[in-house]
């Protein structure tokens, strides 16, 4: 991106302005709504700054029409105004586009008005180019990171309201429109007459050539300077980059075509475009002839249609095989009019043909659900010449159907013809369900009669609990005794069908790194009682502590051998009233409690049509292939997976799924992945992108069809891997329940009656994610761990400087609304618009005279604002916002830190640099928190007598005000306060008010800190 670089070198012979024969000058440079300043040089009339100020250029073509304003001020640290020392205005047409052509030039400082007393000049060097590394000087008030990082990222010391300019790839029409709008703005803009300098850049770097100055030029005529050879097209500030936005579509869906365009599948499969397939169901064969000399037959079936060929598995030595396989050929890619179904004998060399059956596609019947499945029929096999063989029949069913057919998910598809028979299962469309999760609580109370190996010492005992892969330990008992007491509560995540055992070990800490197990108890999770309400806890029980070797023996031997054992006192129960969080609360898709007895009825249905994708990124270019894409969608405990379409950058799935909705304030997540297990590889499936859609932002019964950008943040930066075409519809089936849902708590009752700490919630969420990933990886085909972790955002809680910036700007965006109201009210108080101020006075007096109208007026105002904003309501569902996420301009080092492992695997120098940066940011946060604490402590100090004089003054004034307010009507007091607050600026002082001065003089505890 092109940058304007202003080097402020020095100034000489400035006018003294501090009343002591000197000045403390600093320089402010304004360019295209961006303002930066240098450091202040105290008591210096000939200051030297030697600083570089870098500005963003929105459009290099518009630079020649712009002006750079350089102003010099005297810094008055104890006043409210800065003294003007002079200014220079330089035309952008005289700026060279090369560092080597830029010369140091001295400009005489100009007056601001007729009566200004200005003298001196300033030395500047201005040019257009890239930002050099390590030379930028950043004031402390703006520096958040190290100088080198800010320079590399191209961040400027701009004001908080400076728009961010990003590069985009636009088409020629956008460029022409942008240039026309720019020319119109320039023609209509009236520039004040200023003293502008146009310097002709030297053809060679000769320092003796003086600058050419042209005075009183208001037309900004072009000077003979170099012109940029390639001009980047910049985005207008404010909006997102076009390639990262949504694109609304109008596909021919049955739900939008009305009654006449609907078919029989419209009621259940109306959010996708119909795709027709030719289905061949190979059921079984009987009485097949023997082909080998040994008298055996290893049959399999080959279904061939043009160049596409599907094969069933083969059976060894079986004349009556049962295959029950379905083959689906896309009608769009039919390459022949004949279907060949051939029975072959698997042999070492060339396979023998047992017989075959041929069908004409024109005679294939059409079947559309909800019709019953087509009944298969027996067909006699024929040889190569078309003659019927002596024996052998095959049972087949052939029909033309759509993706709504029940045979579609398990069928072999011609789109996956490259997959081997063993890996064919990895390409199929499936539905998965997450295991039902519960919180398991263990209250470890005490133990009795522990027997340490060394009887001469008292054990330092603690309890270690293990449930599957989850391990927790208590703190050591505060007293070293054979009857220790802990009274600690630990939590685990348990999943149905409760096949695991809870293992409790009582361990003695003998020495450093040496522990001894004193006893073990094993409890089946199935035997643990559940708890639905918070009222009554289950009774605590004593359990025998046996040596670990005893648990390996039979039950009968245990009863004979164990006559005396140590005991442990436990209270164990399963909390079924909680919802086990397995994803982040901010975009959770399920908020129901674990127990089915506490769940509410559904309020609607969510229908999702995964139509297609386009412009996908080639993920297997190194292997000579493109992309094998499939989609995964999750809502609630139901996961769905589309079929894999092999070797294409524009897959068309057209598969529809539905979910029951229990809460509208939930999120559905759709991810796209590249299948890396087509050929039996053990590589991880690669991420292509992800989309989240919040149901509460959707209008009821409306169909949304859009192309969603698939954005992925990688260590090298933000990438767009393509676009996903979705159709989504939310249908409400219980309006009363849905409206009532907005008044109910977001989580089940137990989360508020007995809340779980944030520290435990994060640990339990991670364990729940691991359980769900492990369970879904055991399905067929498996939903692999990397897919589940990406859909559940396992690493969302990890530190990211990019996310921290995004959250900071989100807060600033919220505060900007309050700031706008404050600026509006400030304009009212200072009579910037007299008519508006008079109307506010009249409204204020009316509300004071009739106070009963205050609340109705407020609520009526809110109603009118909401009704007015209905015209501007969002027409599209939300999507991943790259600008809001601060992903467009994320620094490479920030991304490298975000994708770093935990604990870190980076070199010590890099870790040290990041630690120093984090210390810098944390220091500023610390200062802000300290300032907030100071203000709060001052408020508490009003009545705490820490400053006895201030407290005495306050309570005396409080007594006077109490008497005054008692004898004076409230309306009179309100009118006096309001009129004083809205008084004219002529009656205002520039000094702070008396209450503010009094408050700032109150003591705080900041002087008590070390």
Tab-separated table of C-alpha atoms in Angstrom, residues 22 275 324 465 522 775 922:
chain	number	residue	atom	x	y	z
A	22	UNK	CA	11.108	30.961	24.669
A	275	UNK	CA	-30.838	-33.658	-8.798
A	324	UNK	CA	-27.260	-55.520	-1.146
A	465	UNK	CA	-9.676	-39.721	41.089
A	522	UNK	CA	-13.661	-48.676	41.999
A	775	UNK	CA	-17.108	-40.854	20.366
A	922	UNK	CA	-0.679	-4.883	30.263
